[in-house]
């Protein structure tokens, strides 16, 4: 281990990008990954000619041209645009909330009619709102979109996904969903959107292949089985696991939400007619059903693969998916972040679990770029693609 410059804990996007960029600067990294493969939760595999996202739908979407140019060095992206359909007790609606949804819900045909409907529902439900900011997800949702849509398309889905009442969730979660007064079902507002043809894993395999032999990966290797030895041997560490676990939970356990996926191969050319269908009632135990062939339009004849996504409580032996960024956890996280700054300047904490943030993929890429810039003192305009 003497000639490694970096120990990297976790072979997800953050760790892989850092290792690749370090290699371009002649620095050698050892990556330890507890799972049997790289790519973290973006991991994909191909079956019956269909690329399956093993940890839920990953749609790359961004406004950041640097990120978009960068990621496309490692794969070809298709022109997929996410257009989600919601099923509420057997009735279908278009998402995100737009003129199609309003027409289906109320029969309104113009933006003014839809706005009047929303305004009336908002005023009736939120009598004490006045000029203050919405205090929680329920208030935020009703003030954006009114009570009908909140009750049918938001409440059940959100409470299933997060395992708690919408009144106990932060408002910012729902702010991410577009509300549009045009007939446009694109789930995202970003300029660039797509899925890598053949899946995400190849992106990180290609990074490794282009690292001049300066990146070694040990899969099936849990950092915590060797923590003291590894920290003693490596002067510089990038850690992308759960920050509370790193500090042995000394300020308390951070909460996460977990997911369970049920994959099914079906003898059909086309099972549900869309990539993603959300089940927005409280009773259906899953939140959404993905049909993978519709993400990139290729497959064996007569076969399709469908995945149901079930939210579940998190405990230490389950995968942590979503950080629960409410006040309580934010306070706990701050203590860990401060401990890291004060006592471990030699360790970089990064990624969704290391930073305890509800990150999109493009945000992880951007954050990794910033870490690389800082680590190697690179100016802001630095162009990764042509270094
Ligand atoms: C979200 C982001 C995605 C990002 C990912 C990173 C949105 C819309 N999606 O996906 O861009 O890459 O996190 O982890 O921001 N909601 C409803 N009813 C619905 C669908 C959504 O109420 O039918 C609300 C819920 O409160 C939900 C929130 O919108 O928690 C986010 O929606 P969802 O698309 O399920 O989030 P993710 O899949 O986590």
Short mmCIF file of C-alpha atoms and ligand atoms in Angstrom, two decimals:
data_model
loop_
_atom_site.label_atom_id
_atom_site.label_comp_id
_atom_site.label_asym_id
_atom_site.label_seq_id
_atom_site.Cartn_x
_atom_site.Cartn_y
_atom_site.Cartn_z
CA UNK A 1 0.00 0.00 0.00
CA UNK A 2 3.07 2.25 0.26
CA UNK A 3 2.78 3.91 -3.13
CA UNK A 4 -0.91 4.85 -3.09
CA UNK A 5 -1.74 8.53 -2.82
CA UNK A 6 -5.40 8.01 -1.90
CA UNK A 7 -7.64 5.57 -0.16
CA UNK A 8 -11.18 5.90 -1.52
CA UNK A 9 -14.04 4.33 0.39
CA UNK A 10 -16.91 3.50 -1.96
CA UNK A 11 -16.93 2.92 -5.74
CA UNK A 12 -20.01 5.05 -6.47
CA UNK A 13 -19.94 8.04 -8.83
CA UNK A 14 -18.21 10.41 -6.39
CA UNK A 15 -15.35 8.05 -5.59
CA UNK A 16 -14.91 6.89 -9.18
CA UNK A 17 -14.75 10.41 -10.62
CA UNK A 18 -12.24 11.44 -7.99
CA UNK A 19 -10.05 8.38 -8.65
CA UNK A 20 -10.16 8.95 -12.41
CA UNK A 21 -9.24 12.64 -12.12
CA UNK A 22 -6.48 11.86 -9.61
CA UNK A 23 -5.08 9.28 -12.05
CA UNK A 24 -5.03 11.90 -14.82
CA UNK A 25 -2.73 13.87 -12.51
CA UNK A 26 -0.46 10.89 -11.89
CA UNK A 27 -1.90 10.03 -8.48
CA UNK A 28 -2.60 6.46 -7.50
CA UNK A 29 -5.73 5.35 -5.64
CA UNK A 30 -7.00 2.26 -3.89
CA UNK A 31 -10.79 2.00 -3.81
CA UNK A 32 -12.46 -0.28 -1.27
CA UNK A 33 -16.07 -1.19 -2.01
CA UNK A 34 -18.19 -3.43 0.18
CA UNK A 35 -20.50 -4.52 -2.65
CA UNK A 36 -19.36 -7.03 -5.30
CA UNK A 37 -19.41 -4.36 -8.03
CA UNK A 38 -18.68 -0.72 -8.83
CA UNK A 39 -21.06 2.17 -9.73
CA UNK A 40 -22.92 2.28 -6.40
CA UNK A 41 -26.65 2.83 -6.71
CA UNK A 42 -26.33 3.68 -10.39
CA UNK A 43 -25.37 0.04 -11.06
CA UNK A 44 -27.16 -1.51 -14.04
CA UNK A 45 -27.18 -4.96 -15.62
CA UNK A 46 -28.50 -6.28 -18.92
CA UNK A 47 -30.91 -9.18 -19.23
CA UNK A 48 -32.98 -10.23 -22.30
CA UNK A 49 -31.35 -7.29 -24.06
CA UNK A 50 -32.91 -4.93 -21.52
CA UNK A 51 -30.85 -2.66 -19.26
CA UNK A 52 -32.18 -2.87 -15.71
CA UNK A 53 -31.31 -0.21 -13.13
CA UNK A 54 -30.73 -2.29 -10.02
CA UNK A 55 -31.43 0.49 -7.51
CA UNK A 56 -34.34 2.29 -9.09
CA UNK A 57 -34.75 4.50 -12.14
CA UNK A 58 -31.74 6.72 -12.78
CA UNK A 59 -32.49 9.38 -15.33
CA UNK A 60 -29.62 11.74 -16.01
CA UNK A 61 -30.88 15.30 -16.14
CA UNK A 62 -28.96 18.53 -15.73
CA UNK A 63 -28.59 22.17 -16.68
CA UNK A 64 -24.85 21.96 -16.12
CA UNK A 65 -23.12 21.78 -19.49
CA UNK A 66 -19.79 20.84 -17.95
CA UNK A 67 -21.38 17.80 -16.26
CA UNK A 68 -23.27 16.86 -19.42
CA UNK A 69 -20.16 17.05 -21.64
CA UNK A 70 -18.15 15.15 -19.07
CA UNK A 71 -20.49 12.21 -18.57
CA UNK A 72 -20.92 11.74 -22.31
CA UNK A 73 -17.21 11.01 -22.68
CA UNK A 74 -17.89 7.63 -21.11
CA UNK A 75 -21.15 6.53 -22.80
CA UNK A 76 -23.59 7.40 -25.55
CA UNK A 77 -26.78 8.91 -24.23
CA UNK A 78 -30.19 8.39 -25.80
CA UNK A 79 -32.83 11.11 -25.98
CA UNK A 80 -35.05 9.71 -23.25
CA UNK A 81 -37.41 12.20 -21.68
CA UNK A 82 -39.18 11.11 -18.49
CA UNK A 83 -42.96 11.40 -18.75
CA UNK A 84 -44.55 9.83 -15.72
CA UNK A 85 -48.17 8.66 -15.52
CA UNK A 86 -49.92 8.56 -12.13
CA UNK A 87 -52.52 5.92 -11.30
CA UNK A 88 -54.84 7.00 -8.48
CA UNK A 89 -57.35 4.27 -7.65
CA UNK A 90 -57.61 3.26 -11.29
CA UNK A 91 -57.77 6.75 -12.82
CA UNK A 92 -54.75 7.97 -14.80
CA UNK A 93 -53.22 11.44 -14.70
CA UNK A 94 -50.17 13.00 -16.34
CA UNK A 95 -47.29 14.17 -14.20
CA UNK A 96 -45.69 16.48 -13.34
CA UNK A 97 -48.53 18.89 -12.56
CA UNK A 98 -49.38 20.64 -15.81
CA UNK A 99 -52.31 21.62 -18.05
CA UNK A 100 -52.96 17.95 -18.92
CA UNK A 101 -53.25 17.06 -15.22
CA UNK A 102 -55.54 20.03 -14.55
CA UNK A 103 -57.79 19.08 -17.46
CA UNK A 104 -57.97 15.48 -16.25
CA UNK A 105 -58.69 16.59 -12.68
CA UNK A 106 -61.10 19.49 -13.26
CA UNK A 107 -61.87 19.80 -16.97
CA UNK A 108 -60.16 23.22 -17.00
CA UNK A 109 -58.83 24.17 -20.43
CA UNK A 110 -56.96 27.43 -19.98
CA UNK A 111 -54.19 28.51 -17.60
CA UNK A 112 -56.48 31.12 -16.02
CA UNK A 113 -59.18 28.53 -15.28
CA UNK A 114 -56.61 26.21 -13.70
CA UNK A 115 -55.02 29.00 -11.67
CA UNK A 116 -58.42 30.13 -10.37
CA UNK A 117 -59.20 26.56 -9.27
CA UNK A 118 -55.87 26.24 -7.44
CA UNK A 119 -56.19 29.67 -5.82
CA UNK A 120 -59.69 28.92 -4.52
CA UNK A 121 -58.60 25.60 -3.02
CA UNK A 122 -55.49 27.13 -1.51
CA UNK A 123 -57.39 29.99 0.15
CA UNK A 124 -60.04 27.64 1.54
CA UNK A 125 -57.49 25.21 3.00
CA UNK A 126 -54.70 27.48 4.20
CA UNK A 127 -56.61 30.20 6.02
CA UNK A 128 -53.69 31.14 8.28
CA UNK A 129 -50.90 31.14 5.68
CA UNK A 130 -50.81 34.88 5.02
CA UNK A 131 -47.36 35.97 3.94
CA UNK A 132 -45.34 33.39 5.81
CA UNK A 133 -43.48 30.52 4.12
CA UNK A 134 -45.15 27.09 4.04
CA UNK A 135 -43.98 25.21 7.11
CA UNK A 136 -44.04 21.66 5.79
CA UNK A 137 -44.59 19.59 2.67
CA UNK A 138 -48.39 19.55 3.03
CA UNK A 139 -48.65 23.34 3.24
CA UNK A 140 -46.13 23.73 0.43
CA UNK A 141 -48.04 21.31 -1.83
CA UNK A 142 -51.47 22.84 -1.18
CA UNK A 143 -50.15 26.33 -1.76
CA UNK A 144 -48.61 25.28 -5.07
CA UNK A 145 -51.36 23.11 -6.47
CA UNK A 146 -54.51 23.06 -4.28
CA UNK A 147 -56.23 20.31 -2.27
CA UNK A 148 -57.55 17.97 -5.01
CA UNK A 149 -54.13 17.29 -6.48
CA UNK A 150 -52.59 17.18 -3.04
CA UNK A 151 -55.08 14.53 -1.85
CA UNK A 152 -54.97 12.38 -5.00
CA UNK A 153 -51.47 12.69 -6.39
CA UNK A 154 -49.23 13.81 -3.54
CA UNK A 155 -50.30 12.80 -0.03
CA UNK A 156 -50.43 9.01 -0.44
CA UNK A 157 -47.31 8.78 -2.57
CA UNK A 158 -45.25 11.07 -0.35
CA UNK A 159 -46.29 9.42 2.91
CA UNK A 160 -45.50 5.97 1.48
CA UNK A 161 -42.17 7.11 0.08
CA UNK A 162 -40.98 8.77 3.27
CA UNK A 163 -42.85 6.74 5.91
CA UNK A 164 -44.07 9.81 7.72
CA UNK A 165 -46.84 12.39 7.58
CA UNK A 166 -46.59 15.10 4.94
CA UNK A 167 -46.97 17.60 7.78
CA UNK A 168 -43.71 16.26 9.23
CA UNK A 169 -41.67 16.52 6.02
CA UNK A 170 -39.61 19.47 4.81
CA UNK A 171 -41.24 21.66 2.14
CA UNK A 172 -38.24 21.54 -0.20
CA UNK A 173 -38.93 17.93 -1.26
CA UNK A 174 -42.03 18.88 -3.26
CA UNK A 175 -40.57 22.14 -4.59
CA UNK A 176 -38.42 20.01 -6.86
CA UNK A 177 -41.44 18.84 -8.87
CA UNK A 178 -42.39 21.25 -11.67
CA UNK A 179 -45.83 22.94 -11.76
CA UNK A 180 -46.57 24.17 -15.28
CA UNK A 181 -49.37 26.08 -16.92
CA UNK A 182 -48.57 24.62 -20.32
CA UNK A 183 -49.37 21.20 -21.80
CA UNK A 184 -45.98 19.61 -21.13
CA UNK A 185 -45.45 16.22 -19.44
CA UNK A 186 -41.66 16.36 -19.17
CA UNK A 187 -40.95 15.36 -15.55
CA UNK A 188 -37.83 17.54 -15.36
CA UNK A 189 -37.07 21.17 -16.10
CA UNK A 190 -33.49 20.56 -17.15
CA UNK A 191 -32.07 21.31 -20.57
CA UNK A 192 -30.13 18.05 -20.91
CA UNK A 193 -31.70 14.66 -20.24
CA UNK A 194 -31.01 11.06 -21.22
CA UNK A 195 -30.00 7.51 -20.30
CA UNK A 196 -26.67 5.95 -21.27
CA UNK A 197 -27.31 3.30 -23.92
CA UNK A 198 -26.18 0.02 -22.33
CA UNK A 199 -26.43 1.37 -18.79
CA UNK A 200 -24.47 3.28 -16.18
CA UNK A 201 -21.95 0.67 -15.06
CA UNK A 202 -19.92 1.12 -18.29
CA UNK A 203 -19.34 4.79 -17.44
CA UNK A 204 -17.34 3.79 -14.40
CA UNK A 205 -15.72 0.80 -16.11
CA UNK A 206 -14.53 3.18 -18.81
CA UNK A 207 -13.12 5.55 -16.20
CA UNK A 208 -11.14 2.65 -14.75
CA UNK A 209 -9.95 1.54 -18.18
CA UNK A 210 -8.71 5.08 -18.88
CA UNK A 211 -6.85 5.47 -15.58
CA UNK A 212 -3.44 4.22 -16.78
CA UNK A 213 -3.43 1.45 -14.19
CA UNK A 214 -3.40 4.01 -11.39
CA UNK A 215 -6.70 2.91 -9.83
CA UNK A 216 -7.11 -0.42 -8.02
CA UNK A 217 -10.53 -1.54 -6.82
CA UNK A 218 -11.13 -4.07 -4.08
CA UNK A 219 -14.78 -5.12 -4.21
CA UNK A 220 -16.41 -7.22 -1.47
CA UNK A 221 -14.26 -5.26 0.97
CA UNK A 222 -15.89 -3.49 3.89
CA UNK A 223 -13.83 -0.51 5.03
CA UNK A 224 -15.09 -1.00 8.59
CA UNK A 225 -13.47 -4.44 8.81
CA UNK A 226 -10.09 -2.72 8.39
CA UNK A 227 -10.76 0.86 9.48
CA UNK A 228 -7.90 1.41 11.94
CA UNK A 229 -5.25 -0.27 9.77
CA UNK A 230 -6.33 1.57 6.64
CA UNK A 231 -6.51 4.99 8.30
CA UNK A 232 -3.06 4.46 9.77
CA UNK A 233 -1.57 3.55 6.40
CA UNK A 234 -3.16 6.19 4.16
CA UNK A 235 -2.38 9.85 4.72
CA UNK A 236 -5.21 11.05 2.46
CA UNK A 237 -8.68 9.50 2.39
CA UNK A 238 -11.89 10.10 0.44
CA UNK A 239 -14.85 8.61 2.32
CA UNK A 240 -18.26 8.29 0.60
CA UNK A 241 -20.06 6.05 3.12
CA UNK A 242 -22.44 7.13 5.87
CA UNK A 243 -20.80 9.90 7.87
CA UNK A 244 -22.44 8.85 11.17
CA UNK A 245 -21.07 5.33 10.82
CA UNK A 246 -17.58 6.72 10.23
CA UNK A 247 -17.75 8.43 13.63
CA UNK A 248 -19.24 5.38 15.28
CA UNK A 249 -22.60 7.17 15.75
CA UNK A 250 -21.15 9.33 18.52
CA UNK A 251 -23.67 12.14 17.99
CA UNK A 252 -26.55 9.76 17.31
CA UNK A 253 -27.83 7.88 14.28
CA UNK A 254 -28.86 9.77 11.16
CA UNK A 255 -32.14 8.57 9.65
CA UNK A 256 -32.48 7.21 6.13
CA UNK A 257 -35.31 5.81 4.08
CA UNK A 258 -34.76 2.49 2.34
CA UNK A 259 -36.27 0.84 -0.72
CA UNK A 260 -36.94 -2.72 -1.83
CA UNK A 261 -37.20 -3.70 -5.49
CA UNK A 262 -39.13 -6.62 -6.96
CA UNK A 263 -37.94 -7.47 -10.49
CA UNK A 264 -40.08 -9.62 -12.74
CA UNK A 265 -39.50 -10.97 -16.28
CA UNK A 266 -42.82 -11.06 -18.15
CA UNK A 267 -43.65 -12.72 -21.50
CA UNK A 268 -44.96 -9.63 -23.20
CA UNK A 269 -43.76 -7.02 -25.66
CA UNK A 270 -45.21 -4.17 -23.71
CA UNK A 271 -46.64 -4.55 -20.23
CA UNK A 272 -47.63 -1.06 -19.10
CA UNK A 273 -46.93 1.21 -22.07
CA UNK A 274 -44.71 3.63 -20.17
CA UNK A 275 -41.31 3.74 -18.45
CA UNK A 276 -42.71 4.78 -15.05
CA UNK A 277 -46.19 4.58 -13.57
CA UNK A 278 -46.69 6.01 -10.07
CA UNK A 279 -49.33 4.56 -7.73
CA UNK A 280 -50.31 7.57 -5.71
CA UNK A 281 -52.92 6.12 -3.32
CA UNK A 282 -52.02 5.18 0.26
CA UNK A 283 -53.14 1.54 -0.05
CA UNK A 284 -50.94 0.17 -2.89
CA UNK A 285 -47.78 -0.94 -1.09
CA UNK A 286 -45.41 0.16 -3.86
CA UNK A 287 -44.87 3.72 -5.09
CA UNK A 288 -44.08 3.05 -8.74
CA UNK A 289 -43.60 0.45 -11.44
CA UNK A 290 -40.76 0.76 -13.96
CA UNK A 291 -40.76 -1.06 -17.30
CA UNK A 292 -37.12 -0.92 -18.31
CA UNK A 293 -37.42 -1.48 -22.08
CA UNK A 294 -39.16 1.88 -22.37
CA UNK A 295 -36.05 3.65 -21.07
CA UNK A 296 -34.03 2.76 -24.15
CA UNK A 297 -36.35 0.95 -26.50
CA UNK A 298 -34.38 -2.27 -27.03
CA UNK A 299 -35.08 -5.83 -25.88
CA UNK A 300 -35.52 -9.46 -26.91
CA UNK A 301 -38.84 -10.13 -28.61
CA UNK A 302 -41.70 -11.10 -26.37
CA UNK A 303 -39.89 -10.28 -23.13
CA UNK A 304 -40.16 -7.35 -20.80
CA UNK A 305 -38.77 -6.64 -17.32
CA UNK A 306 -40.81 -4.82 -14.77
CA UNK A 307 -39.75 -3.59 -11.32
CA UNK A 308 -41.96 -2.58 -8.43
CA UNK A 309 -40.46 -0.10 -5.98
CA UNK A 310 -41.47 -0.55 -2.33
CA UNK A 311 -40.38 2.00 0.25
CA UNK A 312 -39.28 0.46 3.52
CA UNK A 313 -37.97 1.47 6.91
CA UNK A 314 -34.21 1.67 7.11
CA UNK A 315 -32.12 -0.23 9.62
CA UNK A 316 -28.37 -0.85 9.68
CA UNK A 317 -28.47 -4.05 7.65
CA UNK A 318 -30.51 -2.44 4.82
CA UNK A 319 -29.33 -0.12 2.05
CA UNK A 320 -29.63 3.57 2.92
CA UNK A 321 -31.23 5.41 -0.04
CA UNK A 322 -32.69 8.73 1.01
CA UNK A 323 -31.29 10.96 3.73
CA UNK A 324 -34.18 12.42 5.74
CA UNK A 325 -33.17 16.09 5.75
CA UNK A 326 -35.50 17.37 8.48
CA UNK A 327 -34.43 19.68 11.33
CA UNK A 328 -33.50 16.93 13.75
CA UNK A 329 -31.22 15.11 11.30
CA UNK A 330 -29.78 18.35 9.98
CA UNK A 331 -28.67 19.24 13.52
CA UNK A 332 -27.06 15.81 13.98
CA UNK A 333 -25.37 16.03 10.58
CA UNK A 334 -23.90 19.43 11.45
CA UNK A 335 -22.16 17.92 14.46
CA UNK A 336 -20.57 15.23 12.31
CA UNK A 337 -19.53 17.76 9.67
CA UNK A 338 -17.93 19.92 12.33
CA UNK A 339 -16.13 16.94 13.85
CA UNK A 340 -14.83 16.07 10.38
CA UNK A 341 -13.53 19.60 9.76
CA UNK A 342 -11.92 19.95 13.17
CA UNK A 343 -10.35 16.58 13.72
CA UNK A 344 -10.03 14.96 10.29
CA UNK A 345 -8.79 17.50 7.75
CA UNK A 346 -7.01 14.62 6.03
CA UNK A 347 -10.35 13.00 5.14
CA UNK A 348 -12.68 14.27 2.42
CA UNK A 349 -16.34 13.38 2.98
CA UNK A 350 -18.30 13.23 -0.25
CA UNK A 351 -21.37 11.90 -2.03
CA UNK A 352 -24.96 11.38 -0.92
CA UNK A 353 -24.07 9.48 2.27
CA UNK A 354 -20.88 11.34 3.15
CA UNK A 355 -22.64 14.71 2.85
CA UNK A 356 -26.09 13.45 3.94
CA UNK A 357 -27.83 15.19 1.05
CA UNK A 358 -30.73 14.31 -1.28
CA UNK A 359 -28.42 14.57 -4.31
CA UNK A 360 -29.32 14.17 -7.99
CA UNK A 361 -26.66 12.42 -10.09
CA UNK A 362 -25.57 15.63 -11.78
CA UNK A 363 -25.12 17.28 -8.39
CA UNK A 364 -22.86 14.41 -7.32
CA UNK A 365 -20.80 14.91 -10.49
CA UNK A 366 -20.56 18.63 -9.89
CA UNK A 367 -19.63 18.15 -6.27
CA UNK A 368 -16.93 15.67 -7.25
CA UNK A 369 -15.56 18.21 -9.77
CA UNK A 370 -15.38 20.85 -7.05
CA UNK A 371 -13.56 18.45 -4.77
CA UNK A 372 -11.08 17.69 -7.56
CA UNK A 373 -10.61 21.42 -8.19
CA UNK A 374 -9.89 22.04 -4.54
CA UNK A 375 -7.63 19.03 -4.09
CA UNK A 376 -5.50 19.84 -7.13
CA UNK A 377 -5.81 23.65 -7.00
CA UNK A 378 -7.44 23.93 -10.41
CA UNK A 379 -8.97 27.19 -11.59
CA UNK A 380 -12.74 27.40 -11.99
CA UNK A 381 -12.71 27.32 -15.82
CA UNK A 382 -10.76 24.11 -15.85
CA UNK A 383 -12.01 21.90 -18.68
CA UNK A 384 -12.05 18.28 -17.59
CA UNK A 385 -12.80 16.81 -20.97
CA UNK A 386 -9.66 18.11 -22.65
CA UNK A 387 -7.12 18.24 -19.85
C1 LIG B 1 -35.81 12.71 -6.91
C2 LIG B 1 -35.73 13.71 -8.03
C3 LIG B 1 -34.76 13.28 -9.06
C4 LIG B 1 -33.42 13.02 -8.40
C5 LIG B 1 -33.57 12.05 -7.24
C6 LIG B 1 -32.29 11.94 -6.47
C7 LIG B 1 -37.67 15.05 -8.42
C8 LIG B 1 -38.98 15.20 -9.06
N1 LIG B 1 -37.05 13.91 -8.60
O1 LIG B 1 -36.33 11.54 -7.45
O2 LIG B 1 -34.60 14.28 -10.01
O3 LIG B 1 -32.51 12.55 -9.33
O4 LIG B 1 -34.54 12.51 -6.35
O5 LIG B 1 -32.44 11.11 -5.37
O6 LIG B 1 -37.20 15.94 -7.76
N2 LIG B 1 -44.28 13.37 -5.64
C9 LIG B 1 -45.62 13.18 -5.40
N3 LIG B 1 -46.35 12.39 -6.25
C10 LIG B 1 -45.80 11.78 -7.32
C11 LIG B 1 -44.42 11.98 -7.57
C12 LIG B 1 -43.70 12.78 -6.71
O7 LIG B 1 -46.16 13.70 -4.44
O8 LIG B 1 -46.51 11.06 -8.04
C13 LIG B 1 -43.51 14.20 -4.68
C14 LIG B 1 -43.20 13.42 -3.42
O9 LIG B 1 -43.28 14.28 -2.32
C15 LIG B 1 -41.79 12.97 -3.65
C16 LIG B 1 -41.19 14.12 -4.44
O10 LIG B 1 -42.27 14.62 -5.21
O11 LIG B 1 -41.11 12.72 -2.43
C17 LIG B 1 -40.04 13.70 -5.33
O12 LIG B 1 -40.52 12.81 -6.31
P1 LIG B 1 -39.84 11.50 -6.89
O13 LIG B 1 -39.77 11.68 -8.35
O14 LIG B 1 -40.49 10.30 -6.40
O15 LIG B 1 -38.42 11.56 -6.24
P2 LIG B 1 -37.17 10.64 -6.51
O16 LIG B 1 -37.48 9.46 -7.28
O17 LIG B 1 -36.53 10.49 -5.22
#
